[in-house]
PDB file of C-alpha atoms in Angstrom:
ATOM      1  CA  UNK A   1      10.847 -35.724  55.676  1.00 45.00           C
ATOM      2  CA  UNK A   2      11.464 -37.428  52.330  1.00 43.00           C
ATOM      3  CA  UNK A   3      10.597 -35.761  49.031  1.00 50.00           C
ATOM      4  CA  UNK A   4       7.667 -38.167  48.597  1.00 51.00           C
ATOM      5  CA  UNK A   5       6.254 -37.170  51.984  1.00 56.00           C
ATOM      6  CA  UNK A   6       6.629 -33.505  51.102  1.00 54.00           C
ATOM      7  CA  UNK A   7       4.754 -33.942  47.808  1.00 51.00           C
ATOM      8  CA  UNK A   8       2.011 -35.875  49.548  1.00 66.00           C
ATOM      9  CA  UNK A   9       1.487 -33.057  52.012  1.00 60.00           C
ATOM     10  CA  UNK A  10       1.230 -30.577  49.163  1.00 60.00           C
ATOM     11  CA  UNK A  11      -1.493 -32.665  47.467  1.00 68.00           C
ATOM     12  CA  UNK A  12      -3.449 -32.897  50.712  1.00 71.00           C
ATOM     13  CA  UNK A  13      -3.189 -29.163  51.180  1.00 66.00           C
ATOM     14  CA  UNK A  14      -4.435 -28.534  47.605  1.00 61.00           C
ATOM     15  CA  UNK A  15      -7.473 -30.767  48.103  1.00 68.00           C
ATOM     16  CA  UNK A  16      -8.419 -29.124  51.384  1.00 68.00           C
ATOM     17  CA  UNK A  17      -8.039 -25.578  50.046  1.00 63.00           C
ATOM     18  CA  UNK A  18      -9.291 -26.019  46.470  1.00 59.00           C
ATOM     19  CA  UNK A  19     -12.735 -24.373  47.009  1.00 56.00           C
ATOM     20  CA  UNK A  20     -11.174 -21.402  48.733  1.00 53.00           C
ATOM     21  CA  UNK A  21      -8.568 -20.993  45.982  1.00 50.00           C
ATOM     22  CA  UNK A  22     -11.237 -21.106  43.258  1.00 52.00           C
ATOM     23  CA  UNK A  23     -13.347 -18.498  45.047  1.00 56.00           C
ATOM     24  CA  UNK A  24     -10.291 -16.311  45.538  1.00 53.00           C
ATOM     25  CA  UNK A  25      -9.379 -16.565  41.833  1.00 53.00           C
ATOM     26  CA  UNK A  26     -12.901 -15.660  40.786  1.00 56.00           C
ATOM     27  CA  UNK A  27     -12.909 -12.608  43.036  1.00 57.00           C
ATOM     28  CA  UNK A  28      -9.458 -11.605  41.771  1.00 53.00           C
ATOM     29  CA  UNK A  29     -10.681 -11.698  38.195  1.00 51.00           C
ATOM     30  CA  UNK A  30     -13.608  -9.450  39.050  1.00 53.00           C
ATOM     31  CA  UNK A  31     -11.304  -6.936  40.723  1.00 51.00           C
ATOM     32  CA  UNK A  32      -8.722  -7.090  37.930  1.00 49.00           C
ATOM     33  CA  UNK A  33     -11.242  -6.561  35.138  1.00 48.00           C
ATOM     34  CA  UNK A  34     -13.592  -4.266  37.110  1.00 52.00           C
ATOM     35  CA  UNK A  35     -16.442  -6.750  36.634  1.00 50.00           C
ATOM     36  CA  UNK A  36     -19.768  -5.328  37.888  1.00 54.00           C
ATOM     37  CA  UNK A  37     -21.634  -7.453  40.403  1.00 56.00           C
ATOM     38  CA  UNK A  38     -24.567  -7.958  38.023  1.00 56.00           C
ATOM     39  CA  UNK A  39     -22.374  -9.435  35.269  1.00 49.00           C
ATOM     40  CA  UNK A  40     -22.532 -13.225  35.177  1.00 50.00           C
ATOM     41  CA  UNK A  41     -19.173 -14.702  34.132  1.00 46.00           C
ATOM     42  CA  UNK A  42     -20.815 -17.964  33.086  1.00 45.00           C
ATOM     43  CA  UNK A  43     -23.124 -16.333  30.520  1.00 41.00           C
ATOM     44  CA  UNK A  44     -20.821 -13.566  29.245  1.00 40.00           C
ATOM     45  CA  UNK A  45     -17.466 -13.959  27.554  1.00 36.00           C
ATOM     46  CA  UNK A  46     -15.732 -15.103  30.700  1.00 36.00           C
ATOM     47  CA  UNK A  47     -12.032 -16.035  30.767  1.00 38.00           C
ATOM     48  CA  UNK A  48     -13.038 -19.069  32.917  1.00 38.00           C
ATOM     49  CA  UNK A  49     -14.421 -22.297  31.474  1.00 40.00           C
ATOM     50  CA  UNK A  50     -17.847 -23.773  32.285  1.00 41.00           C
ATOM     51  CA  UNK A  51     -19.724 -26.806  31.029  1.00 44.00           C
ATOM     52  CA  UNK A  52     -22.345 -26.618  28.324  1.00 46.00           C
ATOM     53  CA  UNK A  53     -24.933 -28.082  30.707  1.00 46.00           C
ATOM     54  CA  UNK A  54     -24.639 -25.122  33.040  1.00 46.00           C
ATOM     55  CA  UNK A  55     -25.118 -22.652  30.192  1.00 42.00           C
ATOM     56  CA  UNK A  56     -28.103 -24.598  28.853  1.00 45.00           C
ATOM     57  CA  UNK A  57     -29.799 -24.595  32.223  1.00 47.00           C
ATOM     58  CA  UNK A  58     -29.353 -20.837  32.507  1.00 46.00           C
ATOM     59  CA  UNK A  59     -30.896 -20.276  29.082  1.00 48.00           C
ATOM     60  CA  UNK A  60     -33.887 -22.453  29.947  1.00 53.00           C
ATOM     61  CA  UNK A  61     -34.491 -20.356  33.033  1.00 49.00           C
ATOM     62  CA  UNK A  62     -34.963 -17.128  31.030  1.00 52.00           C
ATOM     63  CA  UNK A  63     -36.968 -15.917  28.058  1.00 54.00           C
ATOM     64  CA  UNK A  64     -35.217 -15.816  24.693  1.00 53.00           C
ATOM     65  CA  UNK A  65     -35.440 -12.038  24.467  1.00 53.00           C
ATOM     66  CA  UNK A  66     -34.022 -11.444  27.933  1.00 58.00           C
ATOM     67  CA  UNK A  67     -31.222 -13.911  27.298  1.00 55.00           C
ATOM     68  CA  UNK A  68     -30.183 -12.269  24.013  1.00 52.00           C
ATOM     69  CA  UNK A  69     -30.217  -8.839  25.640  1.00 53.00           C
ATOM     70  CA  UNK A  70     -28.138 -10.000  28.583  1.00 53.00           C
ATOM     71  CA  UNK A  71     -25.684 -11.959  26.455  1.00 55.00           C
ATOM     72  CA  UNK A  72     -25.280  -9.065  24.057  1.00 56.00           C
ATOM     73  CA  UNK A  73     -24.608  -6.542  26.816  1.00 55.00           C
ATOM     74  CA  UNK A  74     -22.191  -8.794  28.670  1.00 52.00           C
ATOM     75  CA  UNK A  75     -20.405  -9.901  25.516  1.00 52.00           C
ATOM     76  CA  UNK A  76     -19.944  -6.257  24.588  1.00 53.00           C
ATOM     77  CA  UNK A  77     -18.648  -5.505  28.080  1.00 48.00           C
ATOM     78  CA  UNK A  78     -16.149  -8.374  28.018  1.00 46.00           C
ATOM     79  CA  UNK A  79     -15.035  -7.554  24.465  1.00 49.00           C
ATOM     80  CA  UNK A  80     -14.262  -4.000  25.551  1.00 51.00           C
ATOM     81  CA  UNK A  81     -12.346  -5.177  28.596  1.00 47.00           C
ATOM     82  CA  UNK A  82     -10.395  -7.878  26.783  1.00 44.00           C
ATOM     83  CA  UNK A  83      -9.287  -5.514  24.046  1.00 45.00           C
ATOM     84  CA  UNK A  84      -7.895  -2.926  26.468  1.00 45.00           C
ATOM     85  CA  UNK A  85      -4.221  -3.445  27.336  1.00 41.00           C
ATOM     86  CA  UNK A  86      -3.792  -4.027  31.067  1.00 40.00           C
ATOM     87  CA  UNK A  87      -0.774  -4.649  33.259  1.00 39.00           C
ATOM     88  CA  UNK A  88      -2.240  -8.002  34.242  1.00 34.00           C
ATOM     89  CA  UNK A  89      -0.885 -11.373  33.183  1.00 36.00           C
ATOM     90  CA  UNK A  90      -3.058 -12.639  30.291  1.00 34.00           C
ATOM     91  CA  UNK A  91      -4.827  -9.419  29.408  1.00 29.00           C
ATOM     92  CA  UNK A  92      -2.126  -8.117  27.083  1.00 30.00           C
ATOM     93  CA  UNK A  93      -1.739 -11.568  25.534  1.00 28.00           C
ATOM     94  CA  UNK A  94      -5.437 -11.671  24.680  1.00 27.00           C
ATOM     95  CA  UNK A  95      -5.228  -8.205  23.196  1.00 31.00           C
ATOM     96  CA  UNK A  96      -2.348  -9.236  20.945  1.00 32.00           C
ATOM     97  CA  UNK A  97      -4.230 -12.334  19.796  1.00 32.00           C
ATOM     98  CA  UNK A  98      -7.323 -10.323  18.907  1.00 29.00           C
ATOM     99  CA  UNK A  99      -5.301  -7.824  16.879  1.00 31.00           C
ATOM    100  CA  UNK A 100      -3.328 -10.604  15.170  1.00 32.00           C
ATOM    101  CA  UNK A 101      -6.346 -12.687  14.215  1.00 34.00           C
ATOM    102  CA  UNK A 102      -8.306  -9.619  13.161  1.00 35.00           C
ATOM    103  CA  UNK A 103      -5.716  -8.934  10.503  1.00 36.00           C
ATOM    104  CA  UNK A 104      -6.409 -12.305   8.854  1.00 37.00           C
ATOM    105  CA  UNK A 105     -10.135 -12.422   9.550  1.00 41.00           C
ATOM    106  CA  UNK A 106     -10.060 -15.345  12.005  1.00 40.00           C
ATOM    107  CA  UNK A 107     -12.229 -16.088  15.048  1.00 38.00           C
ATOM    108  CA  UNK A 108     -11.049 -15.837  18.634  1.00 39.00           C
ATOM    109  CA  UNK A 109     -12.693 -18.700  20.545  1.00 37.00           C
ATOM    110  CA  UNK A 110     -13.219 -19.256  24.264  1.00 40.00           C
ATOM    111  CA  UNK A 111     -14.571 -22.679  25.146  1.00 38.00           C
ATOM    112  CA  UNK A 112     -17.308 -22.948  22.485  1.00 38.00           C
ATOM    113  CA  UNK A 113     -17.919 -19.198  22.610  1.00 39.00           C
ATOM    114  CA  UNK A 114     -16.657 -17.079  19.698  1.00 38.00           C
ATOM    115  CA  UNK A 115     -15.629 -13.506  19.102  1.00 40.00           C
ATOM    116  CA  UNK A 116     -15.829 -13.186  15.292  1.00 42.00           C
ATOM    117  CA  UNK A 117     -13.566 -10.633  13.614  1.00 43.00           C
ATOM    118  CA  UNK A 118     -13.698  -9.001  10.193  1.00 46.00           C
ATOM    119  CA  UNK A 119     -13.206 -11.008   7.014  1.00 49.00           C
ATOM    120  CA  UNK A 120      -9.863 -10.844   5.171  1.00 47.00           C
ATOM    121  CA  UNK A 121      -9.577  -7.821   2.897  1.00 50.00           C
ATOM    122  CA  UNK A 122      -7.954  -9.876   0.122  1.00 51.00           C
ATOM    123  CA  UNK A 123      -8.516 -13.655  -0.066  1.00 53.00           C
ATOM    124  CA  UNK A 124      -5.122 -15.408  -0.036  1.00 48.00           C
ATOM    125  CA  UNK A 125      -5.988 -17.220  -3.278  1.00 49.00           C
ATOM    126  CA  UNK A 126      -6.147 -13.925  -5.159  1.00 56.00           C
ATOM    127  CA  UNK A 127      -2.621 -13.102  -4.098  1.00 51.00           C
ATOM    128  CA  UNK A 128      -1.459 -16.245  -5.890  1.00 49.00           C
ATOM    129  CA  UNK A 129      -3.054 -15.454  -9.272  1.00 61.00           C
ATOM    130  CA  UNK A 130      -1.182 -16.817 -12.282  1.00 73.00           C
ATOM    131  CA  UNK A 131       0.780 -14.404 -14.425  1.00 78.00           C
ATOM    132  CA  UNK A 132       1.956 -15.188 -17.948  1.00 77.00           C
ATOM    133  CA  UNK A 133       4.651 -13.236 -19.783  1.00 80.00           C
ATOM    134  CA  UNK A 134       3.390 -11.613 -22.974  1.00 79.00           C
ATOM    135  CA  UNK A 135       5.815 -11.798 -25.855  1.00 72.00           C
ATOM    136  CA  UNK A 136       6.937  -8.752 -27.751  1.00 74.00           C
ATOM    137  CA  UNK A 137      10.012  -6.857 -28.858  1.00 72.00           C
ATOM    138  CA  UNK A 138      10.101  -4.428 -25.933  1.00 81.00           C
ATOM    139  CA  UNK A 139      13.794  -3.732 -26.273  1.00 83.00           C
ATOM    140  CA  UNK A 140      16.101  -0.785 -26.763  1.00 85.00           C
ATOM    141  CA  UNK A 141      17.311   0.264 -30.196  1.00 85.00           C
ATOM    142  CA  UNK A 142      21.001  -0.347 -29.546  1.00 84.00           C
ATOM    143  CA  UNK A 143      23.427  -1.645 -26.925  1.00 89.00           C
ATOM    144  CA  UNK A 144      23.700   0.581 -23.873  1.00 91.00           C
ATOM    145  CA  UNK A 145      20.282   2.242 -24.276  1.00 94.00           C
ATOM    146  CA  UNK A 146      19.203   1.131 -20.788  1.00 94.00           C
ATOM    147  CA  UNK A 147      15.666   0.682 -22.091  1.00 94.00           C
ATOM    148  CA  UNK A 148      13.393  -0.085 -19.171  1.00 94.00           C
ATOM    149  CA  UNK A 149      15.104   2.399 -16.864  1.00 95.00           C
ATOM    150  CA  UNK A 150      11.590   3.842 -16.585  1.00 96.00           C
ATOM    151  CA  UNK A 151       8.263   2.377 -17.659  1.00 96.00           C
ATOM    152  CA  UNK A 152       4.545   3.141 -17.483  1.00 97.00           C
ATOM    153  CA  UNK A 153       1.421   1.412 -18.796  1.00 96.00           C
ATOM    154  CA  UNK A 154      -2.180   2.233 -19.598  1.00 96.00           C
ATOM    155  CA  UNK A 155      -4.952   1.034 -17.312  1.00 96.00           C
ATOM    156  CA  UNK A 156      -5.724  -2.028 -19.428  1.00 94.00           C
ATOM    157  CA  UNK A 157      -2.044  -2.732 -20.038  1.00 93.00           C
ATOM    158  CA  UNK A 158      -2.377  -2.702 -23.833  1.00 94.00           C
ATOM    159  CA  UNK A 159      -0.132   0.351 -24.263  1.00 96.00           C
ATOM    160  CA  UNK A 160       3.283   0.709 -22.649  1.00 96.00           C
ATOM    161  CA  UNK A 161       5.917   3.439 -22.762  1.00 97.00           C
ATOM    162  CA  UNK A 162       9.528   2.461 -22.093  1.00 96.00           C
ATOM    163  CA  UNK A 163      12.267   4.948 -21.292  1.00 96.00           C
ATOM    164  CA  UNK A 164      15.879   4.414 -22.390  1.00 96.00           C
ATOM    165  CA  UNK A 165      17.915   7.259 -20.963  1.00 96.00           C
ATOM    166  CA  UNK A 166      21.220   6.284 -22.628  1.00 95.00           C
ATOM    167  CA  UNK A 167      19.931   6.045 -26.204  1.00 95.00           C
ATOM    168  CA  UNK A 168      22.290   7.594 -28.784  1.00 94.00           C
ATOM    169  CA  UNK A 169      25.837   7.006 -29.944  1.00 88.00           C
ATOM    170  CA  UNK A 170      29.166   8.765 -29.966  1.00 86.00           C
ATOM    171  CA  UNK A 171      29.655   8.591 -33.747  1.00 88.00           C
ATOM    172  CA  UNK A 172      27.116  11.336 -34.394  1.00 90.00           C
ATOM    173  CA  UNK A 173      27.386  13.156 -31.075  1.00 90.00           C
ATOM    174  CA  UNK A 174      24.042  11.967 -29.732  1.00 93.00           C
ATOM    175  CA  UNK A 175      25.247   9.854 -26.837  1.00 94.00           C
ATOM    176  CA  UNK A 176      22.905   9.832 -23.859  1.00 96.00           C
ATOM    177  CA  UNK A 177      20.253  11.865 -25.622  1.00 97.00           C
ATOM    178  CA  UNK A 178      17.716   9.316 -24.418  1.00 97.00           C
ATOM    179  CA  UNK A 179      14.507   7.998 -25.894  1.00 97.00           C
ATOM    180  CA  UNK A 180      10.961   6.988 -25.026  1.00 97.00           C
ATOM    181  CA  UNK A 181       9.340   4.205 -27.038  1.00 96.00           C
ATOM    182  CA  UNK A 182       5.635   3.352 -27.121  1.00 96.00           C
ATOM    183  CA  UNK A 183       4.486  -0.249 -27.576  1.00 94.00           C
ATOM    184  CA  UNK A 184       0.945  -1.509 -28.101  1.00 95.00           C
ATOM    185  CA  UNK A 185      -0.465  -4.993 -27.772  1.00 93.00           C
ATOM    186  CA  UNK A 186      -1.664  -6.523 -31.035  1.00 91.00           C
ATOM    187  CA  UNK A 187      -4.568  -8.864 -30.290  1.00 90.00           C
ATOM    188  CA  UNK A 188      -4.272 -10.497 -33.702  1.00 91.00           C
ATOM    189  CA  UNK A 189      -0.714 -11.706 -33.115  1.00 89.00           C
ATOM    190  CA  UNK A 190      -0.649 -11.735 -29.321  1.00 89.00           C
ATOM    191  CA  UNK A 191       2.522  -9.624 -29.294  1.00 91.00           C
ATOM    192  CA  UNK A 192       3.517  -6.083 -28.353  1.00 92.00           C
ATOM    193  CA  UNK A 193       4.863  -4.001 -31.193  1.00 92.00           C
ATOM    194  CA  UNK A 194       6.551  -0.606 -31.337  1.00 93.00           C
ATOM    195  CA  UNK A 195       4.286   2.133 -32.670  1.00 94.00           C
ATOM    196  CA  UNK A 196       6.299   5.292 -31.965  1.00 95.00           C
ATOM    197  CA  UNK A 197       9.586   6.521 -30.518  1.00 96.00           C
ATOM    198  CA  UNK A 198      10.779   9.902 -29.312  1.00 96.00           C
ATOM    199  CA  UNK A 199      14.499  10.751 -29.252  1.00 96.00           C
ATOM    200  CA  UNK A 200      16.070  13.447 -27.126  1.00 96.00           C
ATOM    201  CA  UNK A 201      17.229  16.532 -28.960  1.00 94.00           C
ATOM    202  CA  UNK A 202      20.738  16.926 -27.644  1.00 95.00           C
ATOM    203  CA  UNK A 203      23.645  15.004 -26.212  1.00 96.00           C
ATOM    204  CA  UNK A 204      23.222  14.277 -22.524  1.00 96.00           C
ATOM    205  CA  UNK A 205      19.500  15.151 -22.323  1.00 97.00           C
ATOM    206  CA  UNK A 206      18.760  11.665 -20.950  1.00 97.00           C
ATOM    207  CA  UNK A 207      15.148  11.796 -22.138  1.00 98.00           C
ATOM    208  CA  UNK A 208      13.316   8.742 -20.829  1.00 97.00           C
ATOM    209  CA  UNK A 209      14.951   9.022 -17.420  1.00 97.00           C
ATOM    210  CA  UNK A 210      11.316   9.147 -16.276  1.00 98.00           C
ATOM    211  CA  UNK A 211       8.060   8.466 -18.138  1.00 98.00           C
ATOM    212  CA  UNK A 212       4.352   8.534 -17.296  1.00 98.00           C
ATOM    213  CA  UNK A 213       1.221   7.507 -19.182  1.00 98.00           C
ATOM    214  CA  UNK A 214      -2.470   8.352 -18.822  1.00 98.00           C
ATOM    215  CA  UNK A 215      -5.022   5.616 -18.191  1.00 97.00           C
ATOM    216  CA  UNK A 216      -6.215   5.518 -21.805  1.00 97.00           C
ATOM    217  CA  UNK A 217      -2.645   5.218 -23.090  1.00 97.00           C
ATOM    218  CA  UNK A 218      -2.918   8.267 -25.342  1.00 97.00           C
ATOM    219  CA  UNK A 219      -0.866  10.783 -23.351  1.00 97.00           C
ATOM    220  CA  UNK A 220       2.703  10.434 -22.148  1.00 98.00           C
ATOM    221  CA  UNK A 221       5.122  12.653 -20.269  1.00 98.00           C
ATOM    222  CA  UNK A 222       8.854  12.223 -20.844  1.00 98.00           C
ATOM    223  CA  UNK A 223      11.404  13.564 -18.387  1.00 98.00           C
ATOM    224  CA  UNK A 224      14.757  14.856 -19.680  1.00 98.00           C
ATOM    225  CA  UNK A 225      16.660  15.950 -16.542  1.00 97.00           C
ATOM    226  CA  UNK A 226      19.950  16.381 -18.440  1.00 97.00           C
ATOM    227  CA  UNK A 227      18.616  19.105 -20.715  1.00 97.00           C
ATOM    228  CA  UNK A 228      20.615  22.356 -20.659  1.00 96.00           C
ATOM    229  CA  UNK A 229      17.894  24.788 -21.782  1.00 95.00           C
ATOM    230  CA  UNK A 230      18.185  27.026 -18.694  1.00 95.00           C
ATOM    231  CA  UNK A 231      21.644  25.991 -17.559  1.00 96.00           C
ATOM    232  CA  UNK A 232      23.527  22.705 -17.422  1.00 96.00           C
ATOM    233  CA  UNK A 233      21.246  19.888 -16.272  1.00 96.00           C
ATOM    234  CA  UNK A 234      18.402  22.292 -15.609  1.00 97.00           C
ATOM    235  CA  UNK A 235      16.061  19.705 -17.133  1.00 97.00           C
ATOM    236  CA  UNK A 236      12.806  19.667 -19.047  1.00 98.00           C
ATOM    237  CA  UNK A 237       9.653  17.583 -19.580  1.00 98.00           C
ATOM    238  CA  UNK A 238       7.824  17.043 -22.850  1.00 98.00           C
ATOM    239  CA  UNK A 239       4.175  16.047 -23.055  1.00 98.00           C
ATOM    240  CA  UNK A 240       2.889  14.106 -26.058  1.00 98.00           C
ATOM    241  CA  UNK A 241      -0.592  13.091 -27.173  1.00 96.00           C
ATOM    242  CA  UNK A 242      -1.752  10.528 -29.696  1.00 96.00           C
ATOM    243  CA  UNK A 243      -4.178  11.981 -32.211  1.00 92.00           C
ATOM    244  CA  UNK A 244      -7.201   9.739 -32.313  1.00 84.00           C
ATOM    245  CA  UNK A 245      -7.880   9.952 -36.032  1.00 82.00           C
ATOM    246  CA  UNK A 246      -4.361   9.641 -37.420  1.00 83.00           C
ATOM    247  CA  UNK A 247      -2.774   7.629 -34.571  1.00 82.00           C
ATOM    248  CA  UNK A 248       0.245   9.915 -34.759  1.00 91.00           C
ATOM    249  CA  UNK A 249       1.954  11.389 -31.703  1.00 96.00           C
ATOM    250  CA  UNK A 250       2.420  15.138 -31.362  1.00 96.00           C
ATOM    251  CA  UNK A 251       3.998  17.298 -28.655  1.00 96.00           C
ATOM    252  CA  UNK A 252       1.360  19.377 -26.880  1.00 95.00           C
ATOM    253  CA  UNK A 253       3.460  21.163 -24.245  1.00 96.00           C
ATOM    254  CA  UNK A 254       6.927  21.519 -22.751  1.00 97.00           C
ATOM    255  CA  UNK A 255       8.048  22.420 -19.219  1.00 98.00           C
ATOM    256  CA  UNK A 256      11.461  23.574 -17.978  1.00 97.00           C
ATOM    257  CA  UNK A 257      13.535  23.626 -14.819  1.00 96.00           C
ATOM    258  CA  UNK A 258      14.365  26.910 -13.113  1.00 95.00           C
ATOM    259  CA  UNK A 259      18.148  26.758 -13.156  1.00 94.00           C
ATOM    260  CA  UNK A 260      21.393  24.844 -13.511  1.00 95.00           C
ATOM    261  CA  UNK A 261      21.630  21.504 -11.785  1.00 95.00           C
ATOM    262  CA  UNK A 262      17.930  21.206 -10.870  1.00 96.00           C
ATOM    263  CA  UNK A 263      17.474  17.911 -12.773  1.00 97.00           C
ATOM    264  CA  UNK A 264      13.909  18.960 -13.492  1.00 97.00           C
ATOM    265  CA  UNK A 265      12.116  15.935 -14.942  1.00 97.00           C
ATOM    266  CA  UNK A 266      13.899  13.299 -12.881  1.00 97.00           C
ATOM    267  CA  UNK A 267      10.401  12.191 -11.815  1.00 97.00           C
ATOM    268  CA  UNK A 268       7.079  12.664 -13.611  1.00 98.00           C
ATOM    269  CA  UNK A 269       3.510  11.580 -12.951  1.00 98.00           C
ATOM    270  CA  UNK A 270       0.244  12.025 -14.863  1.00 98.00           C
ATOM    271  CA  UNK A 271      -3.291  11.955 -13.497  1.00 97.00           C
ATOM    272  CA  UNK A 272      -5.530   9.135 -14.830  1.00 97.00           C
ATOM    273  CA  UNK A 273      -7.130  11.483 -17.378  1.00 97.00           C
ATOM    274  CA  UNK A 274      -3.762  12.968 -18.313  1.00 96.00           C
ATOM    275  CA  UNK A 275      -4.900  16.494 -17.511  1.00 96.00           C
ATOM    276  CA  UNK A 276      -2.613  17.021 -14.517  1.00 98.00           C
ATOM    277  CA  UNK A 277       1.147  16.638 -14.459  1.00 98.00           C
ATOM    278  CA  UNK A 278       3.547  16.515 -11.519  1.00 98.00           C
ATOM    279  CA  UNK A 279       7.289  16.980 -12.010  1.00 98.00           C
ATOM    280  CA  UNK A 280      10.158  16.512  -9.583  1.00 97.00           C
ATOM    281  CA  UNK A 281      13.437  18.454  -9.508  1.00 96.00           C
ATOM    282  CA  UNK A 282      15.453  16.715  -6.765  1.00 96.00           C
ATOM    283  CA  UNK A 283      18.594  18.840  -7.077  1.00 95.00           C
ATOM    284  CA  UNK A 284      16.888  22.208  -6.844  1.00 95.00           C
ATOM    285  CA  UNK A 285      18.741  24.432  -4.355  1.00 91.00           C
ATOM    286  CA  UNK A 286      16.772  26.843  -2.180  1.00 86.00           C
ATOM    287  CA  UNK A 287      18.334  29.600  -0.103  1.00 84.00           C
ATOM    288  CA  UNK A 288      21.719  27.925  -0.340  1.00 83.00           C
ATOM    289  CA  UNK A 289      20.251  24.662   0.992  1.00 86.00           C
ATOM    290  CA  UNK A 290      21.912  22.408  -1.538  1.00 89.00           C
ATOM    291  CA  UNK A 291      19.693  19.853  -3.284  1.00 91.00           C
ATOM    292  CA  UNK A 292      16.701  20.537  -1.064  1.00 93.00           C
ATOM    293  CA  UNK A 293      14.539  19.685  -4.067  1.00 95.00           C
ATOM    294  CA  UNK A 294      11.289  20.942  -5.514  1.00 96.00           C
ATOM    295  CA  UNK A 295       8.097  19.583  -7.104  1.00 97.00           C
ATOM    296  CA  UNK A 296       5.746  21.260  -9.556  1.00 98.00           C
ATOM    297  CA  UNK A 297       2.135  20.698 -10.587  1.00 98.00           C
ATOM    298  CA  UNK A 298       0.616  21.684 -13.931  1.00 98.00           C
ATOM    299  CA  UNK A 299      -2.906  21.383 -15.298  1.00 97.00           C
ATOM    300  CA  UNK A 300      -4.530  21.630 -18.699  1.00 96.00           C
ATOM    301  CA  UNK A 301      -6.765  24.713 -18.816  1.00 94.00           C
ATOM    302  CA  UNK A 302      -7.822  24.201 -22.431  1.00 89.00           C
ATOM    303  CA  UNK A 303      -6.785  21.992 -25.320  1.00 81.00           C
ATOM    304  CA  UNK A 304      -2.984  21.986 -25.521  1.00 80.00           C
ATOM    305  CA  UNK A 305      -2.788  24.927 -23.073  1.00 92.00           C
ATOM    306  CA  UNK A 306      -1.165  24.154 -19.733  1.00 95.00           C
ATOM    307  CA  UNK A 307      -0.316  26.306 -16.743  1.00 93.00           C
ATOM    308  CA  UNK A 308       1.399  25.813 -13.417  1.00 95.00           C
ATOM    309  CA  UNK A 309      -0.975  25.168 -10.538  1.00 93.00           C
ATOM    310  CA  UNK A 310      -0.001  26.987  -7.356  1.00 89.00           C
ATOM    311  CA  UNK A 311       3.513  27.548  -6.123  1.00 92.00           C
ATOM    312  CA  UNK A 312       6.291  24.975  -6.374  1.00 91.00           C
ATOM    313  CA  UNK A 313       6.467  22.560  -3.437  1.00 94.00           C
ATOM    314  CA  UNK A 314       9.923  23.135  -1.993  1.00 90.00           C
ATOM    315  CA  UNK A 315      11.990  20.787   0.085  1.00 89.00           C
TER     316      UNK A 315
END
């Protein structure tokens, strides 16, 4: 036979066996999805398509209350089945689509029937908000300061602390002492201006390696991991507070590393109220486990009185 004759025979076979094939497919779907006999595919969220006229005639044949109850139960049943991964062609694909569209708050549709998902958590337009750079002299004091190595801001953004770990110079033996400078936004001029600066005490302290600020912008923690108070590079952290009446900054407490090489103060963090402080010492060595690291938590128990909270958190 020619190819044309072969194709003609196939078409004839399809026409003769179409009803049987459709019935077989419908039964296969019921077996695959464990569809109960009393669930009507045409009313529920069926993976097959049906005309709107058929659905309308079914609704007219029942009371509104019964229809809503049946549709709700069957829709719930189909939603559960369609969202369960199965080793059946199509089931896993539907599951992936539901998860994907849920993440953007879309609607999964099936022939004029919808399965609404949750709304987007953040509207895309908000992610594209305009940002404008605010002018100000937020710079280091001298070349090589590395100002901006660390930075932290108040909740409203009006006060900013900038760490410059390399501040200092070789001419007076203060190289790498470090510094932390506080800037505040001046609404009258529309610029940030420097209101206070702290310099490290000794060569190599690298104060400003890390900085943290409370929400109100009146407390800052400055990490100086190169401090040699309890051994070379044992590290320290100084906590400062702005006095409300005089607007001057004073040191309220100081914290130290346990031993040489700990780099205590390499990371610092303040709670929103500025009453809790966390400090990291990444090079702390425990039981000969080199640089296993450690973290410490401190809290203010009374004005200007701080104490360690619990045991250090060892690596």
